[in-house]
């Protein structure tokens, strides 16, 4: 057990394969650590302390910036497979031989690829707000996402109220609470990502989402117990993609939350942590 | 708190509207009781003690036979609406003003109708292995169900191994454990249902499943917090119907279990009880 939390865990560095990876590590030691993979243009600071500290009560939590992101050196690959290879490099550089992996959105694409490419390294997998190769509406940004990312906001952070939450009063209130939480860490915050990150990630997303024949066949090679989670009305990566993942991954459970968009885990952090903990413990 | 369990709770009777309802009631008193609605041709004895006694640790559990079923007098209505009206009559006859309602398969059709028709009576709703009006493959028995119900079995109970479980080794092993559990109660078991039950229930299922315009619109009138649960490969009421329910009920959560058919709750009883308890407690 360390005394560190999401707010206080120091940013550490580990070098491998020519990349200096920034990471933070905290929570209850002794079990299988949980490695979190972040969304499009996000950094370690974009995680919600309500979920990371929630997980940390029962297990070690490892946040990191993948190659080319914020405080990590190197280039952002233009393929999901390249990002997954870098994630594996990072995990092995920590001397870990088995971890649980959670990926959110773009991070969920990386996480599922990592699980397929490195079976012994990944014990269990949690895919949040994400989808399969060639998923519904994934060939490009959805019309809703184009509108949301193209609009201007009073405060830049208010973008996330539209990306992660529905327009309902309850969801927007949960969103404002989330924005407060993810700004709580004041010391040693990550620098914003460079202007090179978004184009590389968009190129990788485009290759992943492009139509192909029998697009979901690859999922039969994903053998880890998997928990797929999303909001019931995700307009960024359509909810049906979570259903498709559950239907095609051999051993997958699905949980969809009511009145929730792309960031259901930030809307229902306590319930989300409980569901994940139940899944990881069983 | 009563000391009764699934195995020992006496069958009690309450009369209302010309029907003498048989029921069993056990578990921790003082909160909102949970009323369970059974599947096609099932009686109180078809519930799995692993889930009923699991629920009973935290809440009062009420099993009952609806009108015309086994130890309850009267006729089985040929509409789901009629069954829901009888369920409401039963609950009110117990002097209860608010309950949580769980329905499995046919019982899930009854439960959702009850929740829509009697909003103040139903606090929260749990729909297991069920679907909406005019759901996919619900106009008649699915081809798989026709095959399973039409086959002969070494022992009659082995039918349930095919109805409720997948063909995987793990699922079939869970099925055999379930068959032992649901035969554990030896005293005062329910009589088998009469030969009049199946035709009336089949007629009601046919009316429910028949194609109609905008079939899912009625679900917008279902305002209770709802938890929809099923196996990921239900061949009796196709799994996609659980997804449709979640997408159309205003406040619904969905949980799908891996490698599970129509009886996922009997395959994963501990996890199922935990998920339901989390939902009811929040």
Coordinates of C-alpha atoms in Angstrom, one line a residue:
Chain A
X1 CA 0.0 0.0 0.0
X2 CA 1.3 3.4 -0.9
X3 CA -0.2 6.5 0.5
X4 CA -0.3 8.2 -2.9
X5 CA -3.6 9.0 -4.6
X6 CA -4.6 10.3 -8.0
X7 CA -3.8 13.9 -6.8
X8 CA -0.4 13.2 -5.2
X9 CA 1.2 10.3 -7.1
X10 CA 4.4 11.7 -8.6
X11 CA 5.0 11.5 -12.3
X12 CA 7.7 8.9 -12.9
X13 CA 9.6 7.9 -16.0
X14 CA 10.8 4.7 -17.5
X15 CA 12.8 4.4 -20.7
X16 CA 12.5 1.6 -23.3
X17 CA 12.8 1.2 -27.0
X18 CA 14.0 4.8 -27.2
X19 CA 10.9 6.2 -25.6
X20 CA 10.8 7.9 -22.1
X21 CA 7.3 7.0 -20.8
X22 CA 5.7 9.2 -18.1
X23 CA 3.5 7.3 -15.7
X24 CA 1.9 7.5 -12.2
X25 CA 1.4 4.5 -10.0
X26 CA -0.7 4.2 -6.8
X27 CA -3.0 2.0 -4.8
X28 CA -3.0 -1.3 -3.0
X29 CA 0.0 -3.4 -4.1
X30 CA 0.3 -7.2 -4.1
X31 CA -2.2 -8.1 -6.8
X32 CA -2.5 -7.7 -10.6
X33 CA -2.1 -4.0 -11.4
X34 CA -4.6 -2.2 -13.6
X35 CA -3.2 -0.2 -16.6
X36 CA -5.4 2.5 -18.0
X37 CA -5.3 3.6 -21.7
X38 CA -6.6 7.1 -22.4
X39 CA -8.8 8.6 -25.1
X40 CA -8.1 10.8 -28.1
X41 CA -5.7 13.7 -27.2
X42 CA -6.0 12.9 -23.5
X43 CA -3.3 12.7 -20.9
X44 CA -3.0 11.2 -17.4
X45 CA -4.8 14.2 -16.1
X46 CA -8.0 13.4 -18.0
X47 CA -8.8 10.4 -15.8
X48 CA -11.5 11.0 -13.1
X49 CA -10.0 10.6 -9.6
X50 CA -13.4 9.2 -8.5
X51 CA -12.7 6.1 -10.6
X52 CA -8.9 5.9 -10.3
X53 CA -8.9 6.3 -6.5
X54 CA -11.9 4.0 -6.5
X55 CA -9.9 1.3 -8.2
X56 CA -6.9 2.1 -6.0
X57 CA -8.6 0.9 -2.9
X58 CA -8.4 -2.7 -4.1
X59 CA -5.5 -2.7 -6.6
X60 CA -2.6 -0.9 -8.0
X61 CA -3.5 1.6 -10.7
X62 CA -1.1 2.6 -13.4
X63 CA -1.7 5.7 -15.5
X64 CA 0.6 6.5 -18.4
X65 CA 1.1 8.6 -21.5
X66 CA 1.7 6.5 -24.5
X67 CA 4.5 7.5 -27.0
X68 CA 4.3 11.1 -28.3
X69 CA 1.7 12.1 -25.7
X70 CA 2.3 15.0 -23.4
X71 CA 5.1 14.2 -20.9
X72 CA 6.1 11.0 -22.8
X73 CA 8.7 11.3 -25.6
X74 CA 8.6 9.8 -29.0
X75 CA 6.1 9.9 -31.9
X76 CA 2.4 9.0 -31.9
X77 CA 2.1 6.0 -34.3
X78 CA -0.4 6.3 -37.1
X79 CA -1.8 2.8 -36.4
X80 CA -3.6 1.4 -33.4
X81 CA -1.2 -1.6 -33.6
X82 CA 1.8 0.7 -33.2
X83 CA 0.2 2.2 -30.1
X84 CA -0.5 -1.2 -28.7
X85 CA 3.1 -2.2 -29.3
X86 CA 4.3 0.9 -27.4
X87 CA 1.9 0.1 -24.5
X88 CA 3.3 -3.4 -24.3
X89 CA 6.8 -1.9 -24.3
X90 CA 5.9 0.4 -21.4
X91 CA 4.3 -2.4 -19.3
X92 CA 7.3 -4.7 -19.8
X93 CA 9.7 -1.9 -19.0
X94 CA 8.1 -1.7 -15.6
X95 CA 9.1 -5.4 -15.1
X96 CA 5.5 -6.5 -15.1
X97 CA 4.5 -9.9 -16.5
X98 CA 0.8 -9.7 -16.1
X99 CA -1.7 -6.8 -15.8
X100 CA -5.3 -6.0 -16.2
X101 CA -6.0 -3.5 -18.9
X102 CA -8.7 -0.9 -19.2
X103 CA -9.1 1.2 -22.3
X104 CA -11.4 4.1 -23.0
X105 CA -12.5 5.1 -26.5
X106 CA -9.3 5.3 -28.6
X107 CA -7.6 3.6 -25.6
X108 CA -10.1 0.8 -25.9
X109 CA -8.9 0.1 -29.5
X110 CA -5.3 0.0 -28.1
X111 CA -6.4 -2.2 -25.2
X112 CA -8.1 -4.8 -27.3
X113 CA -5.2 -5.0 -29.8
X114 CA -2.8 -5.3 -26.9
X115 CA -4.8 -8.2 -25.4
X116 CA -4.8 -10.0 -28.8
X117 CA -1.1 -9.4 -29.5
X118 CA 0.2 -10.1 -26.0
X119 CA -2.0 -12.8 -24.5
X120 CA 0.2 -13.7 -21.5
X121 CA 0.7 -10.1 -20.5
X122 CA -3.0 -9.3 -20.2
X123 CA -5.1 -11.1 -17.7
X124 CA -8.5 -9.3 -18.0
X125 CA -9.7 -6.6 -20.2
X126 CA -12.1 -3.7 -19.7
X127 CA -13.3 -1.8 -22.8
X128 CA -15.2 1.4 -22.1
X129 CA -16.9 3.6 -24.8
X130 CA -15.2 1.9 -27.7
X131 CA -15.8 -0.4 -30.7
X132 CA -14.6 -3.0 -33.1
X133 CA -12.6 -2.5 -36.3
X134 CA -15.0 -1.2 -39.0
X135 CA -17.6 -0.5 -36.3
X136 CA -20.9 1.3 -37.0
X137 CA -20.1 4.9 -37.7
X138 CA -16.4 4.5 -37.1
X139 CA -15.1 5.1 -40.6
X140 CA -14.9 8.8 -39.7
X141 CA -16.1 11.0 -36.9
X142 CA -19.9 10.6 -36.4
X143 CA -22.0 13.6 -37.4
X144 CA -22.7 14.3 -33.8
X145 CA -18.9 14.2 -33.0
X146 CA -18.1 16.5 -35.9
X147 CA -20.7 19.0 -34.5
X148 CA -19.5 18.7 -30.9
X149 CA -15.7 18.9 -31.7
X150 CA -16.4 21.7 -34.3
X151 CA -18.4 24.0 -31.9
X152 CA -16.9 26.7 -29.6
X153 CA -17.3 26.7 -25.9
X154 CA -17.3 29.4 -23.1
X155 CA -14.5 27.4 -21.4
X156 CA -12.5 24.8 -23.3
X157 CA -13.3 22.1 -20.7
X158 CA -17.0 22.5 -21.5
X159 CA -16.4 20.5 -24.6
X160 CA -16.3 17.5 -22.4
X161 CA -19.8 18.2 -21.1
X162 CA -21.0 17.5 -24.7
X163 CA -18.6 14.6 -25.5
X164 CA -19.1 12.6 -22.3
X165 CA -22.6 13.5 -21.1
X166 CA -26.2 13.6 -22.5
X167 CA -28.2 16.8 -22.6
X168 CA -30.4 15.7 -19.7
X169 CA -30.3 17.8 -16.5
X170 CA -29.0 14.9 -14.4
X171 CA -26.2 14.0 -16.9
X172 CA -25.1 17.6 -17.3
X173 CA -25.0 18.0 -13.5
X174 CA -22.8 14.8 -13.3
X175 CA -20.7 16.4 -16.0
X176 CA -20.0 19.6 -14.0
X177 CA -19.1 17.5 -11.0
X178 CA -16.7 15.5 -13.2
X179 CA -15.0 18.7 -14.5
X180 CA -14.3 19.8 -11.0
X181 CA -12.8 16.4 -10.1
X182 CA -10.5 16.2 -13.1
X183 CA -9.1 19.6 -12.3
X184 CA -8.5 18.8 -8.6
X185 CA -4.9 17.8 -9.2
X186 CA -3.0 21.1 -9.1
X187 CA 0.7 20.0 -8.8
X188 CA 2.7 18.6 -11.6
X189 CA -0.1 18.4 -14.1
X190 CA 0.7 17.0 -17.5
X191 CA 1.4 19.5 -20.3
X192 CA -1.3 19.6 -23.0
X193 CA -0.5 17.4 -26.0
X194 CA 1.3 18.9 -29.0
X195 CA -0.4 19.8 -32.2
X196 CA 1.1 16.6 -33.8
X197 CA -1.0 14.3 -31.6
X198 CA -4.5 14.8 -33.1
X199 CA -3.6 14.2 -36.7
X200 CA -1.6 11.0 -36.0
X201 CA -4.5 9.7 -33.8
X202 CA -7.1 10.6 -36.4
X203 CA -5.1 8.8 -39.1
X204 CA -5.0 5.7 -36.8
X205 CA -8.7 5.9 -36.1
X206 CA -9.4 6.2 -39.8
X207 CA -7.5 3.0 -40.6
X208 CA -9.2 1.2 -37.7
X209 CA -12.7 2.3 -38.7
X210 CA -12.3 1.8 -42.5
X211 CA -14.7 -0.8 -43.9
X212 CA -13.3 -4.3 -44.5
X213 CA -14.7 -7.8 -45.1
X214 CA -15.7 -9.8 -42.1
X215 CA -14.5 -7.0 -39.9
X216 CA -15.3 -8.7 -36.5
X217 CA -13.6 -12.0 -37.1
X218 CA -10.4 -10.8 -35.4
X219 CA -12.3 -10.6 -32.1
X220 CA -12.4 -14.4 -31.9
X221 CA -8.7 -14.2 -31.1
X222 CA -9.4 -12.1 -28.0
X223 CA -9.5 -14.8 -25.3
X224 CA -9.2 -12.8 -22.1
X225 CA -12.3 -12.3 -19.9
X226 CA -13.6 -9.0 -21.1
X227 CA -16.0 -6.4 -19.7
X228 CA -17.5 -4.0 -22.2
X229 CA -19.1 -0.9 -20.8
X230 CA -20.7 2.2 -22.3
X231 CA -23.5 4.7 -22.0
X232 CA -26.8 3.7 -23.7
X233 CA -26.7 6.7 -26.0
X234 CA -23.1 7.2 -27.0
X235 CA -22.9 9.6 -29.9
X236 CA -19.1 9.6 -30.2
X237 CA -18.7 5.8 -30.7
X238 CA -22.2 4.5 -31.2
X239 CA -23.5 2.3 -28.4
X240 CA -24.3 -0.5 -30.8
X241 CA -20.5 -1.0 -31.2
X242 CA -20.4 -2.1 -27.5
X243 CA -23.1 -4.6 -28.3
X244 CA -21.1 -5.9 -31.3
X245 CA -18.0 -6.3 -29.2
X246 CA -19.9 -8.3 -26.6
X247 CA -21.5 -10.5 -29.3
X248 CA -18.1 -11.3 -31.0
X249 CA -15.6 -11.5 -28.2
X250 CA -15.7 -15.2 -26.9
X251 CA -15.9 -14.3 -23.2
X252 CA -17.4 -10.9 -22.8
X253 CA -19.9 -9.3 -20.5
X254 CA -21.7 -6.0 -21.4
X255 CA -22.9 -3.3 -19.2
X256 CA -24.8 -0.3 -20.6
X257 CA -25.8 2.7 -18.4
X258 CA -29.0 4.7 -18.7
X259 CA -29.2 8.3 -19.9
X260 CA -25.4 8.2 -20.6
X261 CA -23.2 9.3 -23.5
X262 CA -19.6 8.5 -24.2
X263 CA -18.4 9.1 -20.6
X264 CA -20.8 6.8 -18.6
X265 CA -18.0 6.0 -16.2
X266 CA -17.6 9.6 -15.2
X267 CA -21.4 9.9 -14.8
X268 CA -21.7 6.9 -12.5
X269 CA -18.2 6.6 -11.0
X270 CA -19.2 4.6 -7.9
X271 CA -21.3 2.1 -9.8
X272 CA -18.7 1.8 -12.5
X273 CA -15.9 1.1 -10.0
X274 CA -18.2 -1.5 -8.3
X275 CA -18.9 -3.2 -11.6
X276 CA -15.3 -3.3 -12.6
X277 CA -14.2 -4.5 -9.2
X278 CA -16.7 -7.3 -9.2
X279 CA -15.5 -8.3 -12.7
X280 CA -11.8 -8.2 -11.8
X281 CA -12.4 -10.1 -8.5
X282 CA -14.4 -13.0 -9.8
Chain B
X1 CA -36.2 -11.2 9.6
X2 CA -37.9 -14.6 9.2
X3 CA -35.9 -17.7 9.5
X4 CA -37.5 -19.2 6.4
X5 CA -35.6 -19.9 3.2
X6 CA -36.5 -21.0 -0.3
X7 CA -36.6 -24.6 1.0
X8 CA -38.7 -24.0 4.1
X9 CA -41.0 -21.1 3.4
X10 CA -44.6 -22.4 3.7
X11 CA -46.9 -22.0 0.8
X12 CA -49.5 -19.4 1.9
X13 CA -52.7 -18.3 0.2
X14 CA -54.5 -14.9 -0.3
X15 CA -57.8 -14.5 -2.0
X16 CA -58.8 -11.5 -4.2
X17 CA -61.0 -11.0 -7.2
X18 CA -62.2 -14.6 -7.1
X19 CA -58.7 -16.0 -7.3
X20 CA -56.9 -17.9 -4.5
X21 CA -53.2 -17.0 -5.0
X22 CA -50.5 -19.3 -3.7
X23 CA -47.3 -17.6 -2.6
X24 CA -44.2 -17.9 -0.4
X25 CA -42.5 -15.0 1.4
X26 CA -39.2 -15.0 3.1
X27 CA -36.1 -12.9 3.7
X28 CA -35.1 -9.7 5.5
X29 CA -38.2 -7.6 6.2
X30 CA -38.4 -3.8 6.6
X31 CA -37.6 -2.7 3.0
X32 CA -39.3 -2.9 -0.3
X33 CA -40.2 -6.5 -1.1
X34 CA -39.1 -8.1 -4.4
X35 CA -41.9 -9.9 -6.3
X36 CA -40.7 -12.5 -8.8
X37 CA -42.7 -13.4 -12.0
X38 CA -42.0 -16.8 -13.5
X39 CA -41.5 -18.1 -17.1
X40 CA -43.7 -20.2 -19.4
X41 CA -45.3 -23.2 -17.6
X42 CA -43.1 -22.6 -14.5
X43 CA -44.2 -22.6 -10.8
X44 CA -42.6 -21.2 -7.6
X45 CA -40.5 -24.3 -7.5
X46 CA -38.7 -23.4 -10.8
X47 CA -36.8 -20.5 -9.1
X48 CA -33.2 -21.2 -8.2
X49 CA -32.6 -21.1 -4.4
X50 CA -29.1 -19.7 -5.2
X51 CA -30.8 -16.5 -6.4
X52 CA -33.9 -16.3 -4.2
X53 CA -32.0 -17.0 -1.0
X54 CA -29.3 -14.7 -2.3
X55 CA -31.8 -11.9 -2.6
X56 CA -33.4 -12.8 0.7
X57 CA -30.2 -11.8 2.6
X58 CA -31.0 -8.2 2.0
X59 CA -34.7 -8.0 1.2
X60 CA -38.0 -9.8 1.4
X61 CA -38.6 -12.1 -1.5
X62 CA -42.1 -13.0 -2.7
X63 CA -42.7 -15.9 -5.0
X64 CA -46.2 -16.6 -6.3
X65 CA -48.2 -18.5 -8.9
X66 CA -50.3 -16.2 -11.0
X67 CA -53.9 -17.1 -11.8
X68 CA -54.5 -20.6 -13.2
X69 CA -50.9 -21.7 -12.4
X70 CA -50.3 -24.8 -10.2
X71 CA -51.5 -24.2 -6.7
X72 CA -53.2 -20.9 -7.6
X73 CA -56.9 -21.1 -8.7
X74 CA -58.5 -19.3 -11.6
X75 CA -57.8 -19.3 -15.3
X76 CA -54.6 -18.3 -17.2
X77 CA -55.5 -15.2 -19.2
X78 CA -54.8 -15.3 -22.9
X79 CA -53.2 -11.8 -22.8
X80 CA -50.1 -10.5 -21.0
X81 CA -52.2 -7.5 -19.9
X82 CA -54.6 -9.9 -18.1
X83 CA -51.7 -11.6 -16.4
X84 CA -50.3 -8.2 -15.3
X85 CA -53.7 -7.2 -13.9
X86 CA -53.8 -10.5 -11.9
X87 CA -50.3 -9.8 -10.6
X88 CA -51.4 -6.4 -9.4
X89 CA -54.4 -7.9 -7.7
X90 CA -52.2 -10.4 -5.9
X91 CA -49.7 -7.7 -4.7
X92 CA -52.4 -5.4 -3.5
X93 CA -54.2 -8.3 -1.8
X94 CA -51.0 -8.7 0.4
X95 CA -51.6 -5.1 1.5
X96 CA -48.4 -3.9 -0.3
X97 CA -48.3 -0.4 -1.8
X98 CA -44.8 -0.5 -3.3
X99 CA -42.7 -3.4 -4.5
X100 CA -39.7 -4.1 -6.7
X101 CA -40.6 -6.5 -9.6
X102 CA -38.4 -9.1 -11.3
X103 CA -39.8 -11.0 -14.3
X104 CA -38.1 -13.7 -16.3
X105 CA -39.0 -14.5 -19.9
X106 CA -42.8 -14.6 -20.1
X107 CA -42.7 -13.2 -16.5
X108 CA -40.7 -10.3 -17.9
X109 CA -43.5 -9.4 -20.3
X110 CA -45.9 -9.4 -17.4
X111 CA -43.5 -7.4 -15.2
X112 CA -43.0 -4.6 -17.8
X113 CA -46.8 -4.4 -18.4
X114 CA -47.4 -4.2 -14.6
X115 CA -44.8 -1.4 -14.3
X116 CA -46.5 0.6 -17.0
X117 CA -50.0 -0.1 -15.8
X118 CA -49.4 0.5 -12.1
X119 CA -46.7 3.1 -11.8
X120 CA -47.1 3.8 -8.0
X121 CA -47.0 0.1 -7.2
X122 CA -43.7 -0.7 -8.8
X123 CA -40.6 1.1 -7.6
X124 CA -37.9 -0.7 -9.7
X125 CA -38.0 -3.3 -12.4
X126 CA -35.7 -6.1 -13.4
X127 CA -36.3 -7.8 -16.8
X128 CA -34.4 -11.1 -17.3
X129 CA -34.2 -13.0 -20.6
X130 CA -37.2 -11.2 -22.1
X131 CA -38.1 -8.7 -24.8
X132 CA -40.4 -6.0 -26.1
X133 CA -43.7 -6.3 -27.9
X134 CA -43.1 -7.5 -31.5
X135 CA -39.5 -8.2 -30.6
X136 CA -37.1 -9.9 -33.0
X137 CA -38.1 -13.6 -33.4
X138 CA -41.0 -13.2 -30.9
X139 CA -43.9 -13.6 -33.3
X140 CA -43.7 -17.3 -32.6
X141 CA -41.2 -19.7 -31.0
X142 CA -37.8 -19.3 -32.4
X143 CA -36.5 -22.2 -34.6
X144 CA -34.1 -23.1 -31.8
X145 CA -36.9 -23.1 -29.2
X146 CA -39.1 -25.2 -31.5
X147 CA -36.3 -27.7 -31.8
X148 CA -35.5 -27.7 -28.0
X149 CA -39.1 -28.0 -26.8
X150 CA -39.9 -30.6 -29.5
X151 CA -37.0 -32.9 -28.6
X152 CA -37.2 -35.8 -26.1
X153 CA -34.9 -36.1 -23.1
X154 CA -33.6 -38.9 -20.9
X155 CA -35.0 -37.0 -17.9
X156 CA -37.7 -34.3 -18.3
X157 CA -35.6 -31.9 -16.3
X158 CA -32.8 -32.1 -18.9
X159 CA -35.0 -29.9 -21.2
X160 CA -33.8 -27.0 -19.0
X161 CA -30.2 -27.8 -19.8
X162 CA -31.0 -26.8 -23.4
X163 CA -33.4 -24.0 -22.7
X164 CA -31.3 -22.2 -20.1
X165 CA -27.7 -23.0 -20.9
X166 CA -25.3 -23.0 -23.9
X167 CA -23.7 -26.2 -25.2
X168 CA -20.3 -25.2 -23.7
X169 CA -18.8 -27.5 -21.1
X170 CA -18.8 -24.7 -18.5
X171 CA -22.4 -23.8 -19.2
X172 CA -23.7 -27.4 -19.1
X173 CA -21.8 -28.0 -15.8
X174 CA -23.5 -24.9 -14.4
X175 CA -26.8 -26.3 -15.7
X176 CA -26.4 -29.6 -13.9
X177 CA -25.6 -27.7 -10.7
X178 CA -28.8 -25.6 -11.2
X179 CA -31.0 -28.8 -11.7
X180 CA -29.8 -30.1 -8.3
X181 CA -30.6 -26.8 -6.6
X182 CA -34.1 -26.4 -8.0
X183 CA -34.9 -29.9 -6.8
X184 CA -33.6 -29.3 -3.3
X185 CA -37.0 -28.3 -1.8
X186 CA -38.6 -31.7 -1.0
X187 CA -41.6 -30.7 1.1
X188 CA -44.8 -29.1 -0.1
X189 CA -43.6 -28.7 -3.7
X190 CA -46.0 -27.1 -6.2
X191 CA -48.1 -29.4 -8.4
X192 CA -47.2 -29.4 -12.0
X193 CA -49.3 -27.0 -14.1
X194 CA -52.4 -28.3 -15.8
X195 CA -52.6 -29.0 -19.5
X196 CA -54.6 -25.8 -19.9
X197 CA -51.7 -23.5 -19.0
X198 CA -49.4 -23.9 -22.0
X199 CA -52.0 -23.1 -24.7
X200 CA -53.2 -20.0 -22.9
X201 CA -49.7 -18.8 -22.4
X202 CA -48.8 -19.5 -26.0
X203 CA -51.8 -17.5 -27.1
X204 CA -50.7 -14.6 -25.0
X205 CA -47.1 -14.8 -26.2
X206 CA -48.4 -14.8 -29.8
X207 CA -50.4 -11.6 -29.3
X208 CA -47.5 -10.0 -27.6
X209 CA -45.0 -11.0 -30.3
X210 CA -47.2 -10.2 -33.3
X211 CA -45.8 -7.5 -35.6
X212 CA -47.3 -4.0 -35.2
X213 CA -46.4 -0.5 -36.2
X214 CA -43.9 1.4 -34.0
X215 CA -43.8 -1.6 -31.7
X216 CA -41.4 -0.1 -29.1
X217 CA -43.2 3.2 -28.6
X218 CA -45.0 1.9 -25.5
X219 CA -41.7 1.5 -23.7
X220 CA -41.5 5.3 -23.3
X221 CA -44.2 4.9 -20.7
X222 CA -42.1 2.7 -18.6
X223 CA -40.6 5.2 -16.1
X224 CA -39.2 3.0 -13.4
X225 CA -35.5 2.5 -13.1
X226 CA -35.0 -0.8 -15.0
X227 CA -32.3 -3.4 -15.1
X228 CA -32.3 -5.5 -18.2
X229 CA -30.3 -8.8 -18.0
X230 CA -29.7 -11.7 -20.3
X231 CA -27.2 -14.2 -21.6
X232 CA -25.2 -13.0 -24.6
X233 CA -26.5 -15.9 -26.8
X234 CA -30.2 -16.4 -25.8
X235 CA -31.8 -18.6 -28.4
X236 CA -35.3 -18.6 -26.7
X237 CA -35.8 -14.9 -26.7
X238 CA -33.0 -13.5 -28.8
X239 CA -30.5 -11.4 -26.9
X240 CA -30.9 -8.4 -29.2
X241 CA -34.3 -8.0 -27.6
X242 CA -32.6 -7.1 -24.3
X243 CA -30.6 -4.5 -26.2
X244 CA -33.8 -3.1 -27.8
X245 CA -35.4 -2.9 -24.3
X246 CA -32.4 -1.0 -23.0
X247 CA -32.4 1.4 -26.0
X248 CA -36.2 2.2 -25.6
X249 CA -36.9 2.2 -21.9
X250 CA -36.1 5.8 -20.7
X251 CA -34.1 4.7 -17.6
X252 CA -32.6 1.3 -18.2
X253 CA -29.3 -0.4 -17.6
X254 CA -28.3 -3.5 -19.5
X255 CA -26.1 -6.4 -18.4
X256 CA -25.3 -9.3 -20.8
X257 CA -23.4 -12.3 -19.5
X258 CA -20.8 -14.3 -21.6
X259 CA -21.4 -17.8 -22.9
X260 CA -24.9 -17.8 -21.6
X261 CA -28.3 -18.7 -23.0
X262 CA -31.8 -17.9 -21.7
X263 CA -31.0 -18.7 -18.1
X264 CA -27.9 -16.6 -17.4
X265 CA -29.1 -15.9 -13.9
X266 CA -28.9 -19.6 -13.1
X267 CA -25.5 -19.9 -14.7
X268 CA -24.0 -17.0 -12.7
X269 CA -26.2 -16.8 -9.6
X270 CA -23.7 -15.0 -7.3
X271 CA -22.8 -12.4 -9.8
X272 CA -26.5 -12.0 -10.8
X273 CA -27.6 -11.4 -7.2
X274 CA -24.7 -8.9 -6.7
X275 CA -25.7 -7.0 -9.8
X276 CA -29.4 -6.9 -8.9
X277 CA -28.6 -5.9 -5.3
X278 CA -26.4 -3.1 -6.5
X279 CA -29.1 -1.9 -8.7
X280 CA -31.8 -2.1 -6.1
X281 CA -29.7 -0.4 -3.4
X282 CA -28.5 2.6 -5.4

